[in-house]
Short mmCIF file of C-alpha atoms (C1' of nucleotides) in Angstrom, two decimals:
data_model
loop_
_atom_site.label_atom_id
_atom_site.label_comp_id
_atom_site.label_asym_id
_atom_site.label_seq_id
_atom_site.Cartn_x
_atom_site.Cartn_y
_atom_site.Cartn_z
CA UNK A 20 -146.44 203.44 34.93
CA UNK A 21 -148.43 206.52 36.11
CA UNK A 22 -151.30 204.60 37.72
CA UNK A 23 -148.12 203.02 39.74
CA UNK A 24 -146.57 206.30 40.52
CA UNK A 25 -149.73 207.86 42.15
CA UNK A 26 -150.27 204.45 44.08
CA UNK A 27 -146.47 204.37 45.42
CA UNK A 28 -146.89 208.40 46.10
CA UNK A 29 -149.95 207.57 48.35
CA UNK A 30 -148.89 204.78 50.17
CA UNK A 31 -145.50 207.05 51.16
CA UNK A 32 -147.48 209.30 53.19
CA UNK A 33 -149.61 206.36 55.02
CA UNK A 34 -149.99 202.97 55.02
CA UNK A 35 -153.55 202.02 52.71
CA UNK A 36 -155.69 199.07 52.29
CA UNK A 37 -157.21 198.65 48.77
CA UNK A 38 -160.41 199.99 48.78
CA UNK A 39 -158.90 203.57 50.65
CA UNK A 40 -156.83 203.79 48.16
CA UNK A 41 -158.94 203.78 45.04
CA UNK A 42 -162.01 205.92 46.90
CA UNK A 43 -159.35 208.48 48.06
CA UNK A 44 -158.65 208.34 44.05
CA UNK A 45 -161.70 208.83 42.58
CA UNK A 46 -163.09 211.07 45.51
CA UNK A 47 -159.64 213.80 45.08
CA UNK A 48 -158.11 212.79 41.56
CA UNK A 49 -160.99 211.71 39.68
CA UNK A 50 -160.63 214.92 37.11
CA UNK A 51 -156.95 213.57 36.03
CA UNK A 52 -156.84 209.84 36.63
CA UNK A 53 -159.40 207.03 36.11
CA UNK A 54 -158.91 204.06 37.97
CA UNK A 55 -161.29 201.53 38.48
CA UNK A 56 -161.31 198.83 41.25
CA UNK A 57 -160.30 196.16 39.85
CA UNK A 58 -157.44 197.73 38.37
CA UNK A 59 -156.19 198.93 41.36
CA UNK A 60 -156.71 195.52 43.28
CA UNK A 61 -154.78 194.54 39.94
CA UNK A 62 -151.81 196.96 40.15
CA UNK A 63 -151.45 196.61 43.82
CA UNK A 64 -150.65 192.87 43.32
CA UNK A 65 -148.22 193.19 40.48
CA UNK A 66 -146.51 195.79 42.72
CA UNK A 67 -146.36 193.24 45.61
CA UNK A 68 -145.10 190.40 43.62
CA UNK A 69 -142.71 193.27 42.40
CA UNK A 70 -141.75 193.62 45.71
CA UNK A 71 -142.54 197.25 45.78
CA UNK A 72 -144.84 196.96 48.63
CA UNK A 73 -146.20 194.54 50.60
CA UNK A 74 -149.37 193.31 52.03
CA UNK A 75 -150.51 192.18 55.18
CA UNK A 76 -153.88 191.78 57.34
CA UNK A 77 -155.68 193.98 59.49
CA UNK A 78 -158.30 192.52 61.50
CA UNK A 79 -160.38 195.38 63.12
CA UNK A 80 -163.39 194.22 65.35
CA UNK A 81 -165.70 191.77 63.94
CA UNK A 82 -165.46 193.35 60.22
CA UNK A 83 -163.88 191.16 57.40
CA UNK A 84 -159.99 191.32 57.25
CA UNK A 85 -158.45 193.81 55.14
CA UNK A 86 -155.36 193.96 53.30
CA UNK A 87 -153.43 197.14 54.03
CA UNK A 88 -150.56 197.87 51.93
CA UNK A 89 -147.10 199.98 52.52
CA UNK A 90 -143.93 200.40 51.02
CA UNK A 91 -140.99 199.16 50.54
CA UNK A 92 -137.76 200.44 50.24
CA UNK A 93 -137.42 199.11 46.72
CA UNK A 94 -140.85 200.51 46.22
CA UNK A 95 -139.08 204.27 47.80
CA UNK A 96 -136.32 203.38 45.20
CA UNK A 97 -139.08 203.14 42.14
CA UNK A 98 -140.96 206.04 43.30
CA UNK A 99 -138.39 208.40 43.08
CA UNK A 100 -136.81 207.36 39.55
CA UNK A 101 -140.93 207.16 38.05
CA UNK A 102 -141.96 210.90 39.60
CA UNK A 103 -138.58 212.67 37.98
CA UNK A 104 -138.75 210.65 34.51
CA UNK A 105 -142.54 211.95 34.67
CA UNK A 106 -141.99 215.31 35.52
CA UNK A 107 -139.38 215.79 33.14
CA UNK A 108 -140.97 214.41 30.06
CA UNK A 109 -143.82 215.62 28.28
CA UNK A 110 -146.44 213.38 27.41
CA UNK A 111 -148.30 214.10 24.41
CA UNK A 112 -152.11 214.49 25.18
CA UNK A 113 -154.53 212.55 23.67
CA UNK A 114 -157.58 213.53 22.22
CA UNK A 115 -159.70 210.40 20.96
CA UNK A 116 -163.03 211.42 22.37
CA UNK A 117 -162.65 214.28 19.75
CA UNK A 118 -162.62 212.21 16.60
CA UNK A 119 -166.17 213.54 15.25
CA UNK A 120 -164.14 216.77 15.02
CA UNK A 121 -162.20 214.83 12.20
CA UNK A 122 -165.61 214.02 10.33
CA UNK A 123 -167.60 217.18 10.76
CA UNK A 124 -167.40 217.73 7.27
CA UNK A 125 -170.53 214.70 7.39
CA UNK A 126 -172.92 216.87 8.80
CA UNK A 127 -174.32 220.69 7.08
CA UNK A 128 -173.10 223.99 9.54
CA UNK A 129 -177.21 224.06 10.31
CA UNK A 130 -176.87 220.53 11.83
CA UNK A 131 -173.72 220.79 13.06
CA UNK A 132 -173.98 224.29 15.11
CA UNK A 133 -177.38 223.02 17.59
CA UNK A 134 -175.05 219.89 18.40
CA UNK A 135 -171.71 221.56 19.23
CA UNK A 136 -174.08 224.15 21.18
CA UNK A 137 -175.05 221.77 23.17
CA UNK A 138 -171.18 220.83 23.69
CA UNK A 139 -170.53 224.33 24.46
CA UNK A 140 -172.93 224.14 27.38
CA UNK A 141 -171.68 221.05 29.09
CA UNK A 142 -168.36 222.28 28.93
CA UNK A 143 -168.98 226.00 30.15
CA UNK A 144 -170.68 224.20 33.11
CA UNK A 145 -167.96 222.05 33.82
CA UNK A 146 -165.39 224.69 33.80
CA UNK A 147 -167.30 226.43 36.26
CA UNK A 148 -167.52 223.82 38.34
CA UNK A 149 -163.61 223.17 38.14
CA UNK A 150 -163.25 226.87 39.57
CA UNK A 151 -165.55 226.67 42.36
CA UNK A 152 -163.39 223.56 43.61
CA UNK A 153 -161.97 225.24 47.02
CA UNK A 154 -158.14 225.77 46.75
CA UNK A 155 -156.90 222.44 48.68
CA UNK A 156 -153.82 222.35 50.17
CA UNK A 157 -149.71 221.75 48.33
CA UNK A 158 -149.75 219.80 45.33
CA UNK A 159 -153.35 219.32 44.90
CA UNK A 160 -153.41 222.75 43.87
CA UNK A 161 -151.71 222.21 40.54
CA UNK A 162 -153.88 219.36 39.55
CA UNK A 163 -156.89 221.59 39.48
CA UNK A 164 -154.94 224.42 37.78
CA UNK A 165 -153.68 221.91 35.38
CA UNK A 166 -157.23 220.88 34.71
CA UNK A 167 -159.05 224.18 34.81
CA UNK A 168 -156.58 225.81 32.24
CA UNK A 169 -157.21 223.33 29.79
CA UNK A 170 -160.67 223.56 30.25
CA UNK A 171 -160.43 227.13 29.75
CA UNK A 172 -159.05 226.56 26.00
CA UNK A 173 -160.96 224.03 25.12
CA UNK A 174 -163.64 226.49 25.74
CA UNK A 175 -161.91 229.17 23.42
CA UNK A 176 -161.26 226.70 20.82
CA UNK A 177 -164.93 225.52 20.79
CA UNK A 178 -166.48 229.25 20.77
CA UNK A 179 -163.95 230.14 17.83
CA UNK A 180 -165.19 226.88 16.12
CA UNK A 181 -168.98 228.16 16.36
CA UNK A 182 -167.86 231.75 15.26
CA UNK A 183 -166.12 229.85 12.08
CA UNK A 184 -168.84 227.73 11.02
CA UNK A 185 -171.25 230.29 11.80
CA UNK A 186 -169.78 232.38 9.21
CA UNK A 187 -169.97 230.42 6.38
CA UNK A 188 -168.70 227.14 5.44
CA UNK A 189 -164.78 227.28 5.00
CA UNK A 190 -165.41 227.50 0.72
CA UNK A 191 -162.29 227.32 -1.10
CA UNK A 192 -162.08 230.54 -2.36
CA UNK A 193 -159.45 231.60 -5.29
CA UNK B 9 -167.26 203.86 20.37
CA UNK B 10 -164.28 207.11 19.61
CA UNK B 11 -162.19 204.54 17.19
CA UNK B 12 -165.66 202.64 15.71
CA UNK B 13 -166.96 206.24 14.83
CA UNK B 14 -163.52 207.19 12.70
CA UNK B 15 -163.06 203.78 11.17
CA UNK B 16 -166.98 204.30 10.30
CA UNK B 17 -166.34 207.42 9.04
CA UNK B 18 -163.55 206.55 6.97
CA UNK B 19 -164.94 203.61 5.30
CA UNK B 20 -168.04 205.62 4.40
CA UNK B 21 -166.08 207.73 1.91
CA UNK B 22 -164.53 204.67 0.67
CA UNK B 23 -163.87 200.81 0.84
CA UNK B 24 -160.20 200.25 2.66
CA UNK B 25 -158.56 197.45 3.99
CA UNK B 26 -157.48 196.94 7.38
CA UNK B 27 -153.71 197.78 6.92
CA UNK B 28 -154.71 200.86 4.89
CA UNK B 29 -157.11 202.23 7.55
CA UNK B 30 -154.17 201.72 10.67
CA UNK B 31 -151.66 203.13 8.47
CA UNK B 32 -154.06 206.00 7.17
CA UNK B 33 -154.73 207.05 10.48
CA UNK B 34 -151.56 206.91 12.28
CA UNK B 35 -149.86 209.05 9.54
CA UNK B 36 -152.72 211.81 9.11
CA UNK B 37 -154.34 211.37 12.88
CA UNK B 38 -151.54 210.67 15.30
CA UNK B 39 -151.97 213.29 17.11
CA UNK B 40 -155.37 212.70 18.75
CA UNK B 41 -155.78 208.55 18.20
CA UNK B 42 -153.56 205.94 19.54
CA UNK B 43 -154.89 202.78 17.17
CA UNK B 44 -152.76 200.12 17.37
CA UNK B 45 -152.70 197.47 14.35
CA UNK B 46 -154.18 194.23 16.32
CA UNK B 47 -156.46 196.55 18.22
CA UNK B 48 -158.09 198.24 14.28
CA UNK B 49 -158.01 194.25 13.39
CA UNK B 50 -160.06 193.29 16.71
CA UNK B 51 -162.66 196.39 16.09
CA UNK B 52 -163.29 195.63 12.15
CA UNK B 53 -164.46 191.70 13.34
CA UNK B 54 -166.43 192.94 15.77
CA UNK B 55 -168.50 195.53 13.45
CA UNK B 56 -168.64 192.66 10.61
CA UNK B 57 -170.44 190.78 13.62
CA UNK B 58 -172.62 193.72 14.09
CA UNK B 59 -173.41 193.79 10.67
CA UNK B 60 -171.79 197.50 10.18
CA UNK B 61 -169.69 196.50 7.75
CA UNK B 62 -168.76 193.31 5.38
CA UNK B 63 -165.55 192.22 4.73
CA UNK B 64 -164.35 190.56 1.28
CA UNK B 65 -161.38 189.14 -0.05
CA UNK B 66 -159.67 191.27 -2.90
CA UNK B 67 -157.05 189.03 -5.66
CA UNK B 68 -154.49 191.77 -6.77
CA UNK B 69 -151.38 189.86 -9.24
CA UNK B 70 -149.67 187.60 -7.35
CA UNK B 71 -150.31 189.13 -3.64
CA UNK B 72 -152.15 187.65 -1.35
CA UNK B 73 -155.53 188.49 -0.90
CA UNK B 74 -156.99 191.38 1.25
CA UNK B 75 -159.76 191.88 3.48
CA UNK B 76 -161.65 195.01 1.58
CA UNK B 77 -164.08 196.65 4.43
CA UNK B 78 -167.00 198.34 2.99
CA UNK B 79 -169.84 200.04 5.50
CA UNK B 80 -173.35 198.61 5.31
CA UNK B 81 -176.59 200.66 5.64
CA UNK B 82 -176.76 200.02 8.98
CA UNK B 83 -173.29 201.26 9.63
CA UNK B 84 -173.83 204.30 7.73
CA UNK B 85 -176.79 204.27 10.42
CA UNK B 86 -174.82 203.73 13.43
CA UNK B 87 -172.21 206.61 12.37
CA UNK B 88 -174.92 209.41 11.45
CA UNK B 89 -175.77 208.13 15.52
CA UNK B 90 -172.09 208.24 17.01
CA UNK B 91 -171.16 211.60 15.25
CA UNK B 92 -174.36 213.67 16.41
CA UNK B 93 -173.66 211.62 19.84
CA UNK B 94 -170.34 212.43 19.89
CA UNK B 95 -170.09 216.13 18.52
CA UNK B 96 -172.87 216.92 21.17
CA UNK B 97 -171.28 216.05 24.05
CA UNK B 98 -168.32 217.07 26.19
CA UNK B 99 -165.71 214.55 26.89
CA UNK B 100 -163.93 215.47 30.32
CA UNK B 101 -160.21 215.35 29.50
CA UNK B 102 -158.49 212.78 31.44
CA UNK B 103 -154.57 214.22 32.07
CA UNK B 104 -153.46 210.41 33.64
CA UNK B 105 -150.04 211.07 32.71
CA UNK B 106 -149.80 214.22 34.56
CA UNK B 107 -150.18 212.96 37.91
CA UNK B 108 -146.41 213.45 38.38
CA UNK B 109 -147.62 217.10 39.56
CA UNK B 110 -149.71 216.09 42.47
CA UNK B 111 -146.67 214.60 44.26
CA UNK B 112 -144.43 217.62 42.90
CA UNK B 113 -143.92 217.93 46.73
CA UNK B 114 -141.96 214.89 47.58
CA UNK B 115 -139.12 217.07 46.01
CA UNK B 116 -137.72 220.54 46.84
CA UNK B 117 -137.76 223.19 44.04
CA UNK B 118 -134.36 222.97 43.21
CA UNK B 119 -135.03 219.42 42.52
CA UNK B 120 -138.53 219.86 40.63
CA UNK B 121 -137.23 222.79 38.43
CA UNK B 122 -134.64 221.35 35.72
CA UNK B 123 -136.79 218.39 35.60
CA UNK B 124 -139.79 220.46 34.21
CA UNK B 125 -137.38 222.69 32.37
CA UNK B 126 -136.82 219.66 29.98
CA UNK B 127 -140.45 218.82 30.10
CA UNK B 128 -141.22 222.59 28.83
CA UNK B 129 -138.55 222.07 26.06
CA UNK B 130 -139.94 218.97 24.44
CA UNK B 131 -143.09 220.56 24.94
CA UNK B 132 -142.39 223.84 23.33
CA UNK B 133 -140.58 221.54 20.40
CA UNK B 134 -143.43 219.72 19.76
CA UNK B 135 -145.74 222.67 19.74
CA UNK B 136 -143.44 224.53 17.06
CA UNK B 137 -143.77 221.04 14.99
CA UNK B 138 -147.35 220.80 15.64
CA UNK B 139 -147.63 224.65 14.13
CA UNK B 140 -145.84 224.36 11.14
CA UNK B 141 -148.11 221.13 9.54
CA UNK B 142 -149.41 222.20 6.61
CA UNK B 143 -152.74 223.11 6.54
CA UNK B 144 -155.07 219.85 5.37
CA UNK B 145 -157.94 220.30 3.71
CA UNK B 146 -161.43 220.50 5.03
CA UNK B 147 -162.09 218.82 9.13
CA UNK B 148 -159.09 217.54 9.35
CA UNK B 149 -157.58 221.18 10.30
CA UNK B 150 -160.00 221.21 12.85
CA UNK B 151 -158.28 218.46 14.31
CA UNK B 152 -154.94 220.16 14.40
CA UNK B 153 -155.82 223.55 15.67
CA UNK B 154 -157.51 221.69 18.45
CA UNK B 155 -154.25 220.09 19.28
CA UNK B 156 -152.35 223.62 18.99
CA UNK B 157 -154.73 225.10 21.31
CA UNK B 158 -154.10 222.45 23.83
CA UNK B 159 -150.56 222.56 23.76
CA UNK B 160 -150.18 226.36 24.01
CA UNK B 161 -152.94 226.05 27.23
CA UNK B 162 -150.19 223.51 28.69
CA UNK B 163 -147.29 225.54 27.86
CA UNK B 164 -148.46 228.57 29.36
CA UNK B 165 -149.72 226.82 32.55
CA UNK B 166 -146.17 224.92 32.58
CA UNK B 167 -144.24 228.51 32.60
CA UNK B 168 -146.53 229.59 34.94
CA UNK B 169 -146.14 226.89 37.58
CA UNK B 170 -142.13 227.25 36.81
CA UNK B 171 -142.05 230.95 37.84
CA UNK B 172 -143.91 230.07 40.73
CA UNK B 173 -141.64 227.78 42.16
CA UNK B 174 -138.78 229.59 41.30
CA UNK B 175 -140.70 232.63 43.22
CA UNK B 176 -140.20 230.33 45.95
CA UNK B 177 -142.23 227.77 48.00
CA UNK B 178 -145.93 227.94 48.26
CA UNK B 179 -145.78 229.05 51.77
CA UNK B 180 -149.24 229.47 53.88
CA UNK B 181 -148.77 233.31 55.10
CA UNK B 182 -151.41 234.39 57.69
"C1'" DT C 213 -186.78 192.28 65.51
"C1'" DC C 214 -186.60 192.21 60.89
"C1'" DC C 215 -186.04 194.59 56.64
"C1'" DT C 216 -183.94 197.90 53.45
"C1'" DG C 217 -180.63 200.60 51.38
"C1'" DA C 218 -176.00 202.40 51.65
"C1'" DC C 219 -171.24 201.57 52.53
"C1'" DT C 220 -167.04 198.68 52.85
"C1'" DA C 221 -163.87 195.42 50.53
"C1'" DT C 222 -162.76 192.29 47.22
"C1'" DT C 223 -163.03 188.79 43.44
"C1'" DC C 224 -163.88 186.75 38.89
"C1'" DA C 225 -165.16 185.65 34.21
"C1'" DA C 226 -165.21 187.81 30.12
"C1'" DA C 227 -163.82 191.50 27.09
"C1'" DA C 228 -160.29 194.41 25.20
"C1'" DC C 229 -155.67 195.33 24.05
"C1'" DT C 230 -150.81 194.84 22.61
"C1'" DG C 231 -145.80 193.16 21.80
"C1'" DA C 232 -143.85 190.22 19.05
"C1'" DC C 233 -144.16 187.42 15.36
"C1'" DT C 234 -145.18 185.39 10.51
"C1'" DA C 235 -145.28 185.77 5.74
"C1'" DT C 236 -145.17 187.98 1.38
"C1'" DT C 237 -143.76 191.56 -2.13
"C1'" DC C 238 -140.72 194.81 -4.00
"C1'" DA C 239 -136.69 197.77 -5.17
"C1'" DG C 240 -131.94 198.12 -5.60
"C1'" DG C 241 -127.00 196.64 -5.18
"C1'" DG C 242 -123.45 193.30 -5.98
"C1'" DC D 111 -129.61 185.92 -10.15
"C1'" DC D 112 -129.32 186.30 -5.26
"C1'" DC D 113 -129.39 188.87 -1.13
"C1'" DT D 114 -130.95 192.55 1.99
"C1'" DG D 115 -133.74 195.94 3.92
"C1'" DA D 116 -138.09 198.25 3.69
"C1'" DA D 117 -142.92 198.13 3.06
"C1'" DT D 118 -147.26 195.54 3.08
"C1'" DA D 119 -150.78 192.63 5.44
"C1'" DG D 120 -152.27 190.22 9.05
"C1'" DT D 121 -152.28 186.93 13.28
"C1'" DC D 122 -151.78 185.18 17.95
"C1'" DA D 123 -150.57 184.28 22.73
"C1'" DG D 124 -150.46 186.50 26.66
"C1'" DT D 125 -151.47 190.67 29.41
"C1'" DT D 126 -154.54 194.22 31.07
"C1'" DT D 127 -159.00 196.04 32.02
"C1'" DT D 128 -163.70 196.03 33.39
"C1'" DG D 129 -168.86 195.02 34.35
"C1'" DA D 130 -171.03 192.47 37.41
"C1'" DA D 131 -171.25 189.74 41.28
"C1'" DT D 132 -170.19 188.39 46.12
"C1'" DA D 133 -170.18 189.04 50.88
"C1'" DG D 134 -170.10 191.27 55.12
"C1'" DT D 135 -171.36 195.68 58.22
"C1'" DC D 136 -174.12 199.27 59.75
"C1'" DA D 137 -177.88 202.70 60.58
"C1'" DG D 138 -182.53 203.66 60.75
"C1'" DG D 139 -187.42 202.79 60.23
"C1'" DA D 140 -191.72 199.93 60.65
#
DNA sequence: TCCTGACTATTCAAAACTGACTATTCAGGG
DNA sequence: CCCTGAATAGTCAGTTTTGAATAGTCAGGA
């Protein structure tokens, strides 16, 4: 229900048409959410038939018709019970792009260290990136910090990691 | 290709059925793979198509016969690839469920508070859980600290935001 | 004026995923 | 011996997701 959440929490501020909504998306939220195109054109249906919002035409100039979307208040009604059950729950990350973590034991420290190196890189880049993003206004804020401070560990972790393996394998030692 | 590299990866270390390998992994890898039962089923055809692995039929007493995985040479190919793919790269967290934060301002403080004060107790509860695992053997540790790290990161940036709003609102001084 | 590449806006067939179900074995109590 | 609940093992129908395609607009250059 989060993809449904950030739609109804968009079109509450201003009435959208479909393709808006998933460019504003990608352009502002892409670091926490990904939603593609059709999924959105997907969601936003479900949530009409739902009666959450509805659809209707816009016919500007010559260009093809577009369907804008707003709310309902049913759709108000939704919004506010989805935002507080998601702010008050916690919702257990997942990490399943991390699996080869699971099966380094596969691979010798001497091959392993070059590839997580290389790891190491990306990420320091990225993070650097994520702190450069100019300070937006209200909420936005918090996404970014959310994002960054993970980052930021993932970082540690990884360097500690390197430092570890570096070392010496981890030998049973009695 | 996450949940193809870790079924790989198991199955090179030994032959499993399919029942063994969901249940295997969502008792000892929970925490960072979400691998539902149909889904594992769905993935295991597909690499017998790809010729990764075979499947036979195993005749135990009186059960009914299992399908036994074992990993061909190509498949012990294709998971040398994934891992040194994998390991090498950084995967950009994606924090979907989070998004409740970037409309944390269609409610006042007073509102937003409790509601992440329960969030940072489950949080904090399953970080004190997620501490006290006993330490596995060999990679698989690494896959635990890496969740620890994470959920500390999250738990400090959750206090954080919480003094900040109690501070007050995020006014723009000039 | 016609062409090209980029942007706007959406749709669709095919692939991927999951909730709910089936079917069997086994251990223990009555 | 029969029943029940738990564990084992897998399947399937229906839902959800996505890569690729469609179709129009617009700006600028040759």
């Amino acid at each position: 229900m989060d993809r449904e959440l950030l739609l109804l929490g968009l079109l509450r501020r201003e009435d959208m048409h479909g393709y808006q909504l998933t460019e504003f998306i990608n352009r502002n939220l892409a670091s926490c959410v990904d939603l593609k195109k059709p999924t959105a054109y997907y969601l936003l249906d479900k949530m009409v038939e739902a009666g959450w919002i509805t659809r209707s035409e816009e016919q500007e100039g010559s260009r093809p018709p577009r369907h804008v979307y707003q709310i309902t208040a049913e759709g108000e009604a939704v919004f506010q019970h989805l935002l507080r059950e998601n702010l008050s729950t916690h919702h257990p990350a997942r990490f399943t792009d991390d699996i080869g973590l699971a099966l380094l034991d596969a691979l010798s420290p001497q091959e392993a260290i070059p590839l997580l190196e290389r790891r190491r890189a990306a990420l320091a880049a990225e993070l650097e990136q994520a702190r450069v993003i100019p300070p937006h206004s209200g909420a936005w804020q918090y996404v970014i910090d959310h994002l960054v401070s993970h980052l930021a560990a993932e970082l540690d972790w990884l360097e500690n990691l390197l430092r570890r393996l570096a070392e010496g394998p981890p030998a049973p030692e009695g």
